[in-house]
XYZ file of C-alpha atoms in Angstrom:
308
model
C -109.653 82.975 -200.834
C -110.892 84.763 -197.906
C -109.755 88.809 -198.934
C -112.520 90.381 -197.875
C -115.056 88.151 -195.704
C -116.344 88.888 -192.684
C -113.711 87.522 -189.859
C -116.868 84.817 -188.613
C -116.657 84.132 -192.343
C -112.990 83.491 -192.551
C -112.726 81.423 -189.206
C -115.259 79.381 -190.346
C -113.676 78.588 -193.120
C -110.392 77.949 -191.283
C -112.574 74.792 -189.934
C -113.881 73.606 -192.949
C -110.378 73.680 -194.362
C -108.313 71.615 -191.749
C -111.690 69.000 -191.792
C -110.917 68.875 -195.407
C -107.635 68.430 -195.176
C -106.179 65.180 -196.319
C -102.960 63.637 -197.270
C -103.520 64.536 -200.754
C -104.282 68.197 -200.276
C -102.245 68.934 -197.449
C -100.005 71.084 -199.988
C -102.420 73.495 -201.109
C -103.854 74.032 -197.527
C -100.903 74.395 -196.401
C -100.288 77.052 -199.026
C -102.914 79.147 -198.526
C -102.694 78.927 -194.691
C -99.430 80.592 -194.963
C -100.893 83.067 -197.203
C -103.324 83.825 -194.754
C -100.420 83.980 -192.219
C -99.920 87.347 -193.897
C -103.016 89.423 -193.685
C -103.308 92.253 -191.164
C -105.769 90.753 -189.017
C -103.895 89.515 -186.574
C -106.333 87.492 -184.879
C -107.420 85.615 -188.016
C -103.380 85.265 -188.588
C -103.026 83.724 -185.084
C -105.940 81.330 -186.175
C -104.275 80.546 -189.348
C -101.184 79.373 -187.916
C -102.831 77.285 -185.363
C -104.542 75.482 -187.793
C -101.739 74.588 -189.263
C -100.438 73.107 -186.185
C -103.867 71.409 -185.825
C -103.328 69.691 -189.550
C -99.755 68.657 -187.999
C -101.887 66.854 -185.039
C -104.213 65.481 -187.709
C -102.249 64.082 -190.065
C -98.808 62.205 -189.489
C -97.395 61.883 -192.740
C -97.895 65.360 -193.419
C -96.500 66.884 -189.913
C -92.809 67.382 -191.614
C -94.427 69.553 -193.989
C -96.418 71.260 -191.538
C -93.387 71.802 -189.435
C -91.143 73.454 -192.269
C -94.103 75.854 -193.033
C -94.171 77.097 -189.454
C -90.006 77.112 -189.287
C -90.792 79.665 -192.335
C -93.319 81.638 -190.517
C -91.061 81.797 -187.951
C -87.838 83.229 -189.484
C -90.594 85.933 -190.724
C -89.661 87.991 -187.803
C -93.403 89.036 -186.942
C -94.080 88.525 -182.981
C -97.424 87.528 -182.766
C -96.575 85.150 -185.803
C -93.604 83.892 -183.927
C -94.947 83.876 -180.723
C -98.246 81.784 -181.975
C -95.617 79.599 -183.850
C -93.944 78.431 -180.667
C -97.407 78.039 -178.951
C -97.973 75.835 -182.190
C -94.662 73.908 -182.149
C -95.091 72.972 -178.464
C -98.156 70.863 -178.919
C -96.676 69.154 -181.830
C -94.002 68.187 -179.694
C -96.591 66.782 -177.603
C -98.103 64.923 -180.150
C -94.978 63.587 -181.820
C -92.554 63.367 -178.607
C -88.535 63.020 -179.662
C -89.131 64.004 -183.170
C -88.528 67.404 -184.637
C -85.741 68.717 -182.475
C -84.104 70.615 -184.832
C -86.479 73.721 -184.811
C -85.617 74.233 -181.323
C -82.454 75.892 -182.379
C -84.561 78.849 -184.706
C -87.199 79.312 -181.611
C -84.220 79.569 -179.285
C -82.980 82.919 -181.339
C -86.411 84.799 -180.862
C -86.529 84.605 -176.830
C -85.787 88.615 -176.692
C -89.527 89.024 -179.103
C -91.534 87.042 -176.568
C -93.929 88.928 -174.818
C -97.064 86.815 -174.198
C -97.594 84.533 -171.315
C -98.612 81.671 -173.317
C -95.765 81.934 -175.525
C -93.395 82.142 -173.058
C -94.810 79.365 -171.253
C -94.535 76.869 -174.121
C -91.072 77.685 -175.177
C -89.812 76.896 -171.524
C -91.464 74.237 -171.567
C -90.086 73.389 -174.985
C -86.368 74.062 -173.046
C -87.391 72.106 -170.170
C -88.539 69.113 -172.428
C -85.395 68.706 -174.586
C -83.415 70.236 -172.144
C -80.656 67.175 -172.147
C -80.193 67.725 -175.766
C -79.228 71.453 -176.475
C -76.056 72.800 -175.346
C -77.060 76.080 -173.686
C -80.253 75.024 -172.127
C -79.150 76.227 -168.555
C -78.335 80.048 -170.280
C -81.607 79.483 -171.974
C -83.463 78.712 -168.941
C -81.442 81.822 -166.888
C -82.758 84.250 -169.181
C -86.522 83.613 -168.288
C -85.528 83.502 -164.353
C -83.338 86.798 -164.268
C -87.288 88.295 -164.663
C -89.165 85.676 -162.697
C -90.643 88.099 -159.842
C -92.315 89.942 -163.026
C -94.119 87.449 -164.931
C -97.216 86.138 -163.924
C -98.334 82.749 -162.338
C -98.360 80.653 -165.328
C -95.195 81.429 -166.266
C -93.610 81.344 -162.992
C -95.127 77.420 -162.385
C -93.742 76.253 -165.884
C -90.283 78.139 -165.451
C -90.509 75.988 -161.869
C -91.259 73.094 -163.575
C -88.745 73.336 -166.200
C -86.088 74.650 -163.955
C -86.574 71.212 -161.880
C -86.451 69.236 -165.051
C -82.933 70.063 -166.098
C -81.569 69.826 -162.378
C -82.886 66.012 -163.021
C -81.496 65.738 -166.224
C -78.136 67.421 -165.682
C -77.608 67.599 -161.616
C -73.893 68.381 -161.260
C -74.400 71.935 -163.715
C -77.715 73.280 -162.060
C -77.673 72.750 -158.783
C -77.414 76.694 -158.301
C -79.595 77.388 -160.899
C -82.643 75.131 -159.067
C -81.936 76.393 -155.448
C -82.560 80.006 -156.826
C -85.507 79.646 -158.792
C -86.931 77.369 -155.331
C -86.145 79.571 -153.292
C -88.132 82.630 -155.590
C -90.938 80.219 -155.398
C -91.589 79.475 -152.008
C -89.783 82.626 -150.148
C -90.738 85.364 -152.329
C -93.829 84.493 -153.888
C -97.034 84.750 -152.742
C -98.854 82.571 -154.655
C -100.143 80.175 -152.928
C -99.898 77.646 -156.121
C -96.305 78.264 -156.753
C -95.362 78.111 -153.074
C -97.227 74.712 -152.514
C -95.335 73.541 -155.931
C -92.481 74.784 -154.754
C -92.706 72.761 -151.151
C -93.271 69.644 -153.142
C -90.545 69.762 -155.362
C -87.597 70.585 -152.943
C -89.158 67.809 -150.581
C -89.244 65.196 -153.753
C -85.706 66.443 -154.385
C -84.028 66.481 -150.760
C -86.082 62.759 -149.967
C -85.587 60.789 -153.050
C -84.642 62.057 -156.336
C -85.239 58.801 -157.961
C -89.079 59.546 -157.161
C -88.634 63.359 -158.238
C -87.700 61.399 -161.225
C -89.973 59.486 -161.742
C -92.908 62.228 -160.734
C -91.886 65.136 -162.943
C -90.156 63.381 -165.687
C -92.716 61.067 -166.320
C -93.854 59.462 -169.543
C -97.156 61.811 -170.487
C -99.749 60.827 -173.454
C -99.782 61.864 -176.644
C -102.467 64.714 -177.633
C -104.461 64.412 -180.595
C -106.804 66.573 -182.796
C -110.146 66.289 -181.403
C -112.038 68.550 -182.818
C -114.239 66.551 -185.563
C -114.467 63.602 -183.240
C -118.512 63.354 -182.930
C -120.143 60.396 -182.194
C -122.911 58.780 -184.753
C -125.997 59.774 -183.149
C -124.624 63.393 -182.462
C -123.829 63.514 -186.028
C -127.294 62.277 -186.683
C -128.983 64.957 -184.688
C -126.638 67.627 -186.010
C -127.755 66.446 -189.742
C -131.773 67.488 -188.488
C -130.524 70.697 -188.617
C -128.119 70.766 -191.224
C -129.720 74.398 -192.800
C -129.305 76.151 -189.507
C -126.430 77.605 -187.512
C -126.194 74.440 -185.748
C -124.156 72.974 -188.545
C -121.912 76.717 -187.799
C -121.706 75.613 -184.501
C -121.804 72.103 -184.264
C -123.723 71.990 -181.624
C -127.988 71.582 -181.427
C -130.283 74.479 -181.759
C -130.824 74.254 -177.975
C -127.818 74.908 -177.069
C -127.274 78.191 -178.356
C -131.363 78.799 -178.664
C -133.380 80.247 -175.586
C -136.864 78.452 -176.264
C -139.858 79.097 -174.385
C -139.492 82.496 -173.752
C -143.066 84.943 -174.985
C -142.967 88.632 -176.510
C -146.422 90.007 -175.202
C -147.473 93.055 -177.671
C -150.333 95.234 -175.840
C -152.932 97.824 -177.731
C -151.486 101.044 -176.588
C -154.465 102.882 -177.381
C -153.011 105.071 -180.550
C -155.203 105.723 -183.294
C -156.522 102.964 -184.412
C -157.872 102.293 -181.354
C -159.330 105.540 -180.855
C -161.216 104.991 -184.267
C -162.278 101.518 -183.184
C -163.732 103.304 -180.474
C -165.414 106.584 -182.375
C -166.664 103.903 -184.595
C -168.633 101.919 -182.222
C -169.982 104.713 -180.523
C -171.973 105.185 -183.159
C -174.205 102.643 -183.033
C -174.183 102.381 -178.939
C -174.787 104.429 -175.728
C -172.719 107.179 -174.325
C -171.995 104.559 -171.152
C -171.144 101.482 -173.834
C -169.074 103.587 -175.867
C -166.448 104.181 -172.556
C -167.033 100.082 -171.931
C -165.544 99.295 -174.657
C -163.073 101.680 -175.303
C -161.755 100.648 -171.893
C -161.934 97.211 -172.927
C -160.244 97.203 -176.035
C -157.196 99.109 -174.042
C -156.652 96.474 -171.719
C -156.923 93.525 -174.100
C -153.226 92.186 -175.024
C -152.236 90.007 -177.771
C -149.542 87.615 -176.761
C -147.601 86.226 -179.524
C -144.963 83.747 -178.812
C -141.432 83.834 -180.574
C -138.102 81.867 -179.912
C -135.125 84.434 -178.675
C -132.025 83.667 -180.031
């Protein structure tokens, strides 16, 4: 349980979950995830439900069950749970391509409680994707576009993206639908990105469609989890330090360490010295006495100490 740690505490031990997380445990991990999934902290929440989408990626046999868990935390209703969901969902997609369709239908009814750019980005291009296979992906896609001046870049080049994906897929219903959204690209933006994407798209699609097909709907590689994946001798080296925050950080004290680096502590001259200096003048001359008190003000003692 995690009810009261520190949040470094709790992310940390996020990691050390989904590492531990086999085909044998996946249950109870995914349990308490989705516990987690209801705290107030909303960025350890957001954290929780990626890493169930990262235990997805990780293990095959258990993405079903990782899937239904986020479908749950979905019909919770919560935004940023939602809206991290879909973020979630779309790289699962990624790494499982053609499988899991039928969640699309219970991220298409929360479109009106996205809000984020990220979110928004991955469920178009969740609509774009699968765009052949749901029967109101052009109204889906319209709702995003009616408000394409006002959302930024990102969202604009996926909803472009997208847009030209189901013209491809379905030519004869969205031929209006992907002159608009080109022209809003390359005659009303300016962003230089979207215009230049823009260019390229209508010229792929006015030249040759078959290579506009071939371009944008193009077979892409799956994504895996590759967060653990350390090579021997980097495990090795992390091991040398296995009591440190290195094995927090997986990464080598000098990467996070600032060596070589010296704190230089001077005698101010307080009272100590001032007794070091009534003290000698006991046994010396008036003129010896000033010697060495001037001495003993301008002697340092440099000490040297790593900064973190």
């Amino acid at each position: 349980r995690v009810h009261g740690d520190a949040i470094y505490v709790k992310k940390e031990k996020l990691e050390v979950m989904i590492k531990l997380a086999t085909n044998k445990n996946i249950d109870q991990v995914l349990l308490e995830l989705k516990d987690y999934a209801s705290e107030v902290d909303v960025e350890f929440v957001r954290k929780s439900v990626r890493a169930i989408g990262r235990c997805a990626i990780k293990l095959d046999s258990a993405a079903e069950r990782c899937v239904k868990t986020l479908l749950e935390l979905v019909k919770t209703k919560v935004s940023y749970v939602v809206q991290e969901a879909i973020i979630v969902i779309k790289d699962i997609f990624r790494r499982y391509p053609n499988k899991y369709e039928m969640v699309i239908v219970d991220l298409c009814r929360n479109l009106d409680t996205l809000d984020e750019p990220e979110a928004k980005e991955s469920m178009i291009w969740i609509l774009g994707e699968y765009a052949e296979r749901l029967d109101n992906a052009t109204d889906r896609l319209e709702y995003f576009v009616d408000s394409f001046a006002d959302e930024p870049a990102r969202v604009q080049l996926q909803l472009l993206t997208a847009t030209v994906k189901l013209f491809l897929k379905m030519p004869e219903e969205n031929k209006d639908l992907v002159q608009k959204v080109l022209n809003l690209a390359t005659e009303e933006s300016k962003n230089p990105d979207l215009r230049d994407r823009g260019y390229v798209y209508w010229r792929l699609l006015s030249t040759d469609p078959a290579v506009a097909r071939a371009v944008v709907l193009a077979e892409r590689p799956t994504i895996s989890d590759t967060t653990f994946d350390f090579s021997k001798e980097y495990l090795d080296q992390l091991l040398d330090h296995v009591s440190t925050l290195a094995s927090i950080y997986h990464k080598p004290p000098e990467s996070f360490v600032l060596f070589g680096k010296e704190i230089d502590f001077y005698d101010t001259g307080g009272d100590d010295a001032d007794d070091d200096s009534s003290s000698s003048g006991e046994s010396s001359s008036d003129d010896d006495e000033s010697s060495s008190s001037e001495e003993s003000k301008k002697e340092k003692v440099p000490t040297a100490w790593p900064l973190v």
